[in-house]
CSV table of C-alpha atoms in Angstrom, one decimal:
chain,number,residue,atom,x,y,z
A,61,MET,CA,-1.5,-35.7,11.5
A,62,GLU,CA,-5.2,-36.6,11.1
A,63,THR,CA,-7.1,-36.7,14.3
A,64,PHE,CA,-10.2,-38.4,15.2
A,65,VAL,CA,-13.7,-38.0,16.9
A,66,LEU,CA,-15.9,-40.4,19.1
A,67,LEU,CA,-19.6,-39.8,17.9
A,68,GLY,CA,-21.9,-41.1,20.2
A,69,GLU,CA,-24.8,-43.2,18.4
A,70,ARG,CA,-27.2,-41.1,21.1
A,71,PHE,CA,-27.0,-38.0,22.2
A,72,GLU,CA,-26.3,-38.6,25.7
A,73,THR,CA,-23.4,-38.3,28.4
A,74,PRO,CA,-22.1,-41.7,29.5
A,75,PRO,CA,-21.8,-42.4,33.0
A,76,ALA,CA,-18.7,-40.5,34.3
A,77,GLU,CA,-17.7,-43.9,36.3
A,78,ILE,CA,-17.3,-45.5,32.8
A,79,LEU,CA,-16.0,-42.9,30.6
A,80,ALA,CA,-13.5,-41.2,33.0
A,81,PRO,CA,-11.3,-44.4,33.7
A,82,LEU,CA,-11.1,-44.9,29.8
A,83,LEU,CA,-10.1,-41.4,29.0
A,84,GLY,CA,-7.5,-41.3,32.2
A,85,GLU,CA,-5.8,-44.7,31.1
A,86,THR,CA,-6.0,-43.9,27.3
A,87,LEU,CA,-5.0,-40.3,27.5
A,88,GLY,CA,-2.9,-40.2,30.6
A,89,LEU,CA,-5.4,-37.8,32.5
A,90,VAL,CA,-5.1,-37.3,36.2
A,91,PRO,CA,-8.5,-38.3,37.8
A,92,TYR,CA,-9.7,-34.6,38.1
A,93,GLU,CA,-8.9,-34.1,34.4
A,94,ALA,CA,-11.0,-37.2,33.3
A,95,LEU,CA,-13.9,-36.5,35.3
A,96,ARG,CA,-14.1,-33.0,34.0
A,97,ALA,CA,-13.7,-34.3,30.6
A,98,ALA,CA,-16.1,-37.1,31.0
A,99,ALA,CA,-19.0,-34.9,32.6
A,100,SER,CA,-19.1,-32.6,29.5
A,101,ALA,CA,-19.0,-35.4,27.0
A,102,ARG,CA,-22.5,-35.6,25.4
A,103,GLY,CA,-22.9,-36.7,21.8
A,104,ILE,CA,-19.4,-35.8,20.5
A,105,LEU,CA,-17.5,-37.7,23.4
A,106,ALA,CA,-13.8,-36.9,22.9
A,107,GLU,CA,-11.9,-35.1,19.8
A,108,GLY,CA,-8.4,-34.5,18.7
A,109,LEU,CA,-7.5,-38.4,19.2
A,110,GLU,CA,-5.2,-40.5,17.5
A,111,LYS,CA,-6.9,-43.5,15.9
A,112,GLU,CA,-5.7,-46.1,18.5
A,113,GLN,CA,-6.7,-44.2,21.3
A,114,ALA,CA,-10.2,-43.4,19.8
A,115,GLU,CA,-10.5,-47.3,19.0
A,116,ARG,CA,-9.7,-48.3,22.4
A,117,ILE,CA,-12.2,-45.7,24.2
A,118,ALA,CA,-14.8,-46.8,21.7
A,119,GLY,CA,-14.4,-50.5,22.3
A,120,GLY,CA,-14.8,-49.7,26.3
A,121,LEU,CA,-18.0,-47.7,25.7
A,122,GLY,CA,-19.4,-50.5,23.3
A,123,ALA,CA,-18.8,-53.1,25.9
A,124,ALA,CA,-20.7,-51.1,28.5
A,125,GLY,CA,-23.6,-50.6,26.5
A,126,PHE,CA,-23.0,-47.0,25.0
A,127,PRO,CA,-21.9,-47.5,21.1
A,128,CYS,CA,-20.0,-44.8,19.4
A,129,ARG,CA,-18.1,-44.4,16.2
A,130,VAL,CA,-14.7,-43.5,15.2
A,131,VAL,CA,-14.9,-41.0,12.7
A,132,PRO,CA,-12.4,-38.3,10.9
A,133,GLY,CA,-12.1,-35.1,13.2
A,134,ARG,CA,-13.2,-33.0,10.0
A,135,VAL,CA,-16.7,-34.2,10.4
A,136,ALA,CA,-17.1,-32.2,13.8
A,137,PRO,CA,-17.4,-28.4,12.4
A,138,PRO,CA,-16.9,-25.8,14.8
A,139,ALA,CA,-19.7,-24.8,17.4
A,140,GLY,CA,-19.7,-21.0,16.2
A,141,PRO,CA,-19.9,-18.3,15.8
A,142,VAL,CA,-23.4,-17.8,15.1
A,143,ARG,CA,-24.9,-14.9,12.8
A,144,ALA,CA,-28.0,-13.9,14.2
A,145,ALA,CA,-30.9,-13.4,11.5
A,146,ARG,CA,-33.4,-10.4,12.0
A,147,GLU,CA,-35.1,-10.7,9.2
A,148,VAL,CA,-35.6,-14.0,6.7
A,149,ARG,CA,-36.9,-14.3,3.3
A,150,LEU,CA,-37.7,-17.8,1.9
A,151,LEU,CA,-37.2,-17.9,-1.9
A,152,GLU,CA,-37.0,-20.5,-4.6
A,153,GLU,CA,-33.4,-20.1,-5.4
A,154,GLY,CA,-32.4,-20.0,-1.7
A,155,LEU,CA,-32.6,-18.1,1.6
A,156,ARG,CA,-31.8,-14.4,2.3
A,157,PHE,CA,-31.5,-12.9,5.7
A,158,ARG,CA,-30.3,-9.8,7.2
A,159,PRO,CA,-28.0,-10.0,10.4
A,160,GLY,CA,-29.3,-6.4,11.4
A,161,PHE,CA,-32.2,-4.2,11.0
A,162,THR,CA,-30.4,-2.3,8.5
A,163,GLY,CA,-27.7,-3.2,6.1
A,164,PRO,CA,-26.9,-5.5,3.4
A,165,TRP,CA,-28.9,-9.0,2.9
A,166,ILE,CA,-27.0,-11.9,2.6
A,167,SER,CA,-28.1,-14.6,0.2
A,168,LEU,CA,-27.7,-18.4,0.3
A,169,PRO,CA,-28.6,-21.4,-1.8
A,170,TRP,CA,-30.8,-24.2,-0.7
A,171,GLU,CA,-28.3,-26.7,-1.8
A,172,GLY,CA,-25.9,-25.7,0.8
A,173,LEU,CA,-28.3,-26.1,3.7
A,174,LEU,CA,-27.1,-29.3,5.7
A,175,LEU,CA,-28.9,-29.0,9.2
A,176,LEU,CA,-32.1,-27.3,10.2
A,177,SER,CA,-32.6,-27.9,13.9
A,178,ALA,CA,-35.1,-26.1,16.3
A,179,GLY,CA,-36.0,-26.5,20.0
A,180,VAL,CA,-36.9,-24.6,22.9
A,181,ILE,CA,-34.3,-22.8,25.5
A,182,LEU,CA,-35.3,-20.9,28.8
A,183,GLU,CA,-34.2,-17.4,29.1
A,184,MET,CA,-34.3,-14.9,32.2
A,185,GLU,CA,-36.5,-11.9,31.4
A,186,GLY,CA,-37.3,-8.8,33.4
A,187,GLY,CA,-35.5,-8.5,36.7
A,188,GLY,CA,-34.0,-5.3,37.9
A,189,PHE,CA,-35.0,-3.1,41.1
A,190,ARG,CA,-38.3,-1.9,42.4
A,191,SER,CA,-39.3,0.5,45.0
A,192,THR,CA,-40.4,-0.8,48.3
A,193,GLY,CA,-42.3,2.4,49.3
A,194,LYS,CA,-45.1,4.7,48.2
A,195,LYS,CA,-42.6,7.2,46.9
A,196,GLY,CA,-40.3,4.9,44.7
A,197,GLY,CA,-41.0,6.9,41.6
A,198,GLY,CA,-40.3,5.7,38.4
A,199,SER,CA,-37.3,5.6,35.9
A,200,VAL,CA,-38.1,3.5,33.0
A,201,GLY,CA,-34.3,3.0,32.2
A,202,LEU,CA,-33.8,1.5,35.9
A,203,GLY,CA,-36.8,-1.1,35.8
A,204,GLY,CA,-39.3,1.8,37.4
A,205,ALA,CA,-37.5,1.5,40.3
A,206,ALA,CA,-35.5,4.4,41.2
A,207,ARG,CA,-36.2,8.0,41.8
A,208,LEU,CA,-33.4,9.9,39.8
A,209,VAL,CA,-31.9,12.6,41.8
A,210,VAL,CA,-29.2,14.8,39.8
A,211,ASP,CA,-25.8,14.3,42.0
A,212,PRO,CA,-22.6,15.6,39.9
A,213,VAL,CA,-20.5,14.5,42.9
A,214,GLY,CA,-21.9,11.4,44.2
A,215,GLY,CA,-22.9,9.8,40.9
A,216,ALA,CA,-24.9,6.3,40.6
A,217,LEU,CA,-24.3,5.3,44.0
A,218,SER,CA,-25.4,8.7,45.5
A,219,ILE,CA,-28.6,8.2,43.7
A,220,LEU,CA,-29.6,5.0,45.0
A,221,LYS,CA,-28.8,6.0,48.4
A,222,LYS,CA,-31.2,9.0,48.2
A,223,THR,CA,-33.7,6.9,46.6
A,224,ARG,CA,-33.7,4.2,49.2
A,225,LYS,CA,-34.4,6.9,52.2
A,226,LYS,CA,-37.6,7.9,50.1
A,227,GLY,CA,-38.7,4.0,50.5
A,228,GLY,CA,-36.1,1.5,49.4
A,229,LEU,CA,-34.8,-0.7,47.0
A,230,GLU,CA,-35.3,-4.4,46.2
A,231,ARG,CA,-33.9,-6.5,43.6
A,232,ARG,CA,-36.7,-8.1,41.3
A,233,PRO,CA,-35.8,-11.4,40.4
A,234,GLY,CA,-35.8,-12.6,36.4
A,235,VAL,CA,-38.8,-14.9,35.3
A,236,PRO,CA,-37.6,-17.8,33.2
A,237,PHE,CA,-39.4,-17.2,29.6
A,238,PRO,CA,-39.3,-20.1,26.9
A,239,HIS,CA,-37.8,-19.2,23.6
A,240,PRO,CA,-38.3,-21.3,20.4
A,241,LEU,CA,-35.4,-20.8,18.0
A,242,ALA,CA,-33.8,-22.5,15.2
A,243,ASP,CA,-30.0,-23.0,14.1
A,244,LEU,CA,-29.3,-23.5,10.4
A,245,TYR,CA,-26.0,-24.7,8.6
A,246,PHE,CA,-24.9,-23.5,5.3
A,247,GLN,CA,-22.0,-25.3,4.0
A,248,GLY,CA,-20.3,-23.4,1.1
A,249,ALA,CA,-17.1,-20.9,0.8
A,250,GLY,CA,-16.6,-17.7,2.4
A,251,GLU,CA,-19.8,-15.8,3.4
A,252,GLY,CA,-22.1,-18.8,3.1
A,253,THR,CA,-20.5,-21.1,5.2
A,254,GLY,CA,-21.6,-21.4,9.2
A,255,TRP,CA,-24.4,-21.2,11.5
A,256,ILE,CA,-27.3,-19.0,11.4
A,257,ARG,CA,-29.5,-18.3,14.4
A,258,VAL,CA,-33.3,-17.5,14.0
A,259,ARG,CA,-35.1,-16.7,17.1
A,260,ALA,CA,-38.7,-16.9,16.8
A,261,ARG,CA,-39.7,-13.9,18.9
A,262,GLU,CA,-37.4,-11.4,17.0
A,263,VAL,CA,-37.4,-12.4,13.3
A,264,SER,CA,-39.8,-11.2,10.7
A,265,PHE,CA,-41.0,-13.6,8.4
A,266,PRO,CA,-42.7,-11.9,5.7
A,267,GLY,CA,-45.0,-13.8,3.2
A,268,LEU,CA,-45.8,-16.6,5.7
A,269,ARG,CA,-49.4,-15.3,6.8
A,270,GLU,CA,-52.6,-14.7,4.4
A,271,GLU,CA,-53.3,-11.2,4.1
A,272,GLY,CA,-55.6,-9.9,7.2
A,273,GLU,CA,-54.5,-13.4,8.9
A,274,LYS,CA,-54.1,-12.5,12.7
A,275,GLY,CA,-50.4,-13.0,13.7
A,276,ASN,CA,-48.9,-15.7,16.0
A,277,PHE,CA,-45.2,-15.5,16.3
A,278,TYR,CA,-45.0,-19.5,17.2
A,279,ARG,CA,-47.3,-20.5,14.2
A,280,ASP,CA,-45.3,-18.3,11.8
A,281,PHE,CA,-42.1,-20.3,13.4
A,282,LEU,CA,-43.4,-23.6,12.6
A,283,ALA,CA,-44.5,-22.3,9.2
A,284,PHE,CA,-40.9,-21.0,8.7
A,285,LEU,CA,-39.7,-24.7,9.5
A,286,GLU,CA,-41.6,-26.5,7.2
A,287,GLU,CA,-41.0,-24.0,4.2
A,288,ALA,CA,-37.5,-24.0,4.9
A,289,ASP,CA,-37.7,-27.9,5.0
A,290,ARG,CA,-39.7,-28.1,1.8
A,291,ARG,CA,-37.0,-25.9,-0.3
A,292,SER,CA,-34.1,-27.4,0.9
A,293,ARG,CA,-32.6,-30.0,-1.3
A,294,GLY,CA,-33.0,-33.5,0.6
A,295,ALA,CA,-33.7,-34.1,4.2
A,296,SER,CA,-32.6,-31.2,6.6
A,297,LEU,CA,-34.9,-31.4,9.7
A,298,THR,CA,-33.5,-32.8,12.9
A,299,ALA,CA,-35.5,-35.2,15.1
A,300,PRO,CA,-36.4,-32.1,17.8
A,301,ALA,CA,-37.5,-29.9,14.9
A,302,ARG,CA,-39.9,-32.5,13.7
A,303,SER,CA,-41.1,-32.8,17.2
A,304,LEU,CA,-41.9,-29.1,17.1
A,305,LEU,CA,-44.0,-29.6,13.9
A,306,GLY,CA,-45.7,-32.8,15.3
A,307,GLU,CA,-47.0,-30.9,18.5
A,308,GLY,CA,-48.3,-27.8,16.3
A,309,PRO,CA,-48.8,-24.0,17.6
A,310,GLU,CA,-50.9,-24.7,20.5
A,311,GLY,CA,-48.4,-24.3,23.0
A,312,ILE,CA,-44.5,-23.9,23.4
A,313,PRO,CA,-43.5,-27.2,24.8
A,314,LEU,CA,-41.7,-27.2,28.2
A,315,GLU,CA,-40.6,-30.8,28.2
A,316,GLY,CA,-39.8,-33.6,25.6
A,317,GLU,CA,-37.2,-33.9,22.7
A,318,ALA,CA,-37.5,-30.4,21.6
A,319,PHE,CA,-36.8,-28.8,24.9
A,320,PHE,CA,-33.1,-28.2,25.7
A,321,GLY,CA,-33.5,-26.0,28.6
A,322,GLU,CA,-30.6,-23.8,27.8
A,323,GLU,CA,-28.7,-22.7,24.8
A,324,GLU,CA,-25.4,-24.7,25.5
A,325,ALA,CA,-27.3,-28.1,25.5
A,326,PHE,CA,-28.8,-26.7,22.1
A,327,ARG,CA,-25.7,-25.9,20.6
A,328,ARG,CA,-24.1,-29.0,21.7
A,329,TYR,CA,-27.2,-31.2,20.2
A,330,ASN,CA,-26.7,-29.2,16.8
A,331,ARG,CA,-23.1,-29.9,16.7
A,332,TRP,CA,-23.7,-33.6,17.4
A,333,ALA,CA,-26.2,-33.6,14.6
A,334,LEU,CA,-24.3,-32.2,12.1
A,335,ALA,CA,-21.3,-34.4,12.7
A,336,CYS,CA,-23.8,-37.4,12.0
A,337,VAL,CA,-24.9,-35.7,8.7
A,338,LEU,CA,-21.3,-35.2,7.4
A,339,SER,CA,-20.0,-38.6,8.6
A,340,GLY,CA,-22.8,-40.2,6.5
A,341,ARG,CA,-25.0,-41.4,9.4
A,342,PRO,CA,-28.6,-42.2,8.3
């Protein structure tokens, strides 16, 4: 039996006090289940619904000022898995990428590109342990924090105890760092179907700079977005990606439309945006 999806007109979460009762009454959920489902509803508000159920919830949300559409479930593609690209080449006939630093290249035609979204998320970098005394020593493998004492009996715990006697250890907190990234979605058959992740700081983009031009990973990343959009067949950039291009390479934004804060929010947005494309929404 065909199931249906509630697709929000905007990428937002309706207030739980509005959505939770609609979900509970329509789907027979207990209050706790309804609240949990409402809290995670953003963009794609509910899935796996019968048409009557979907229309009833959509009517209640529309009356409360949160318009959404009832669309077939097939327009909401799965969220993953995502293949990470380590090197990308932009060719006239299509995109080539390599999932690892060695191994075969994968080629995808531009005709299959349905979504090219970009944004900024925060990730923790650094952290580990550091010595609190003058004789803390330094093992790069432990963050420069521990003196390694060979002890075949006590193992790692014994090593840390012995290090602590010479000055002690304290945990060094990680630092949030902004990472620009892009998700591409190719529709096709077999190997060519699905999500591809491009992380600006990790990916090489051969051919995007003039010979002798000084490198700038963020400028290269924005050039990649522009080139991929130019070569694709039809509109492909989402609003956050256009927002990044509009701001330019002067600085990575920490607020605004293209800033998602965390990967989960970015993935949710991309899935919602792709569902909008597949459902025919302009």
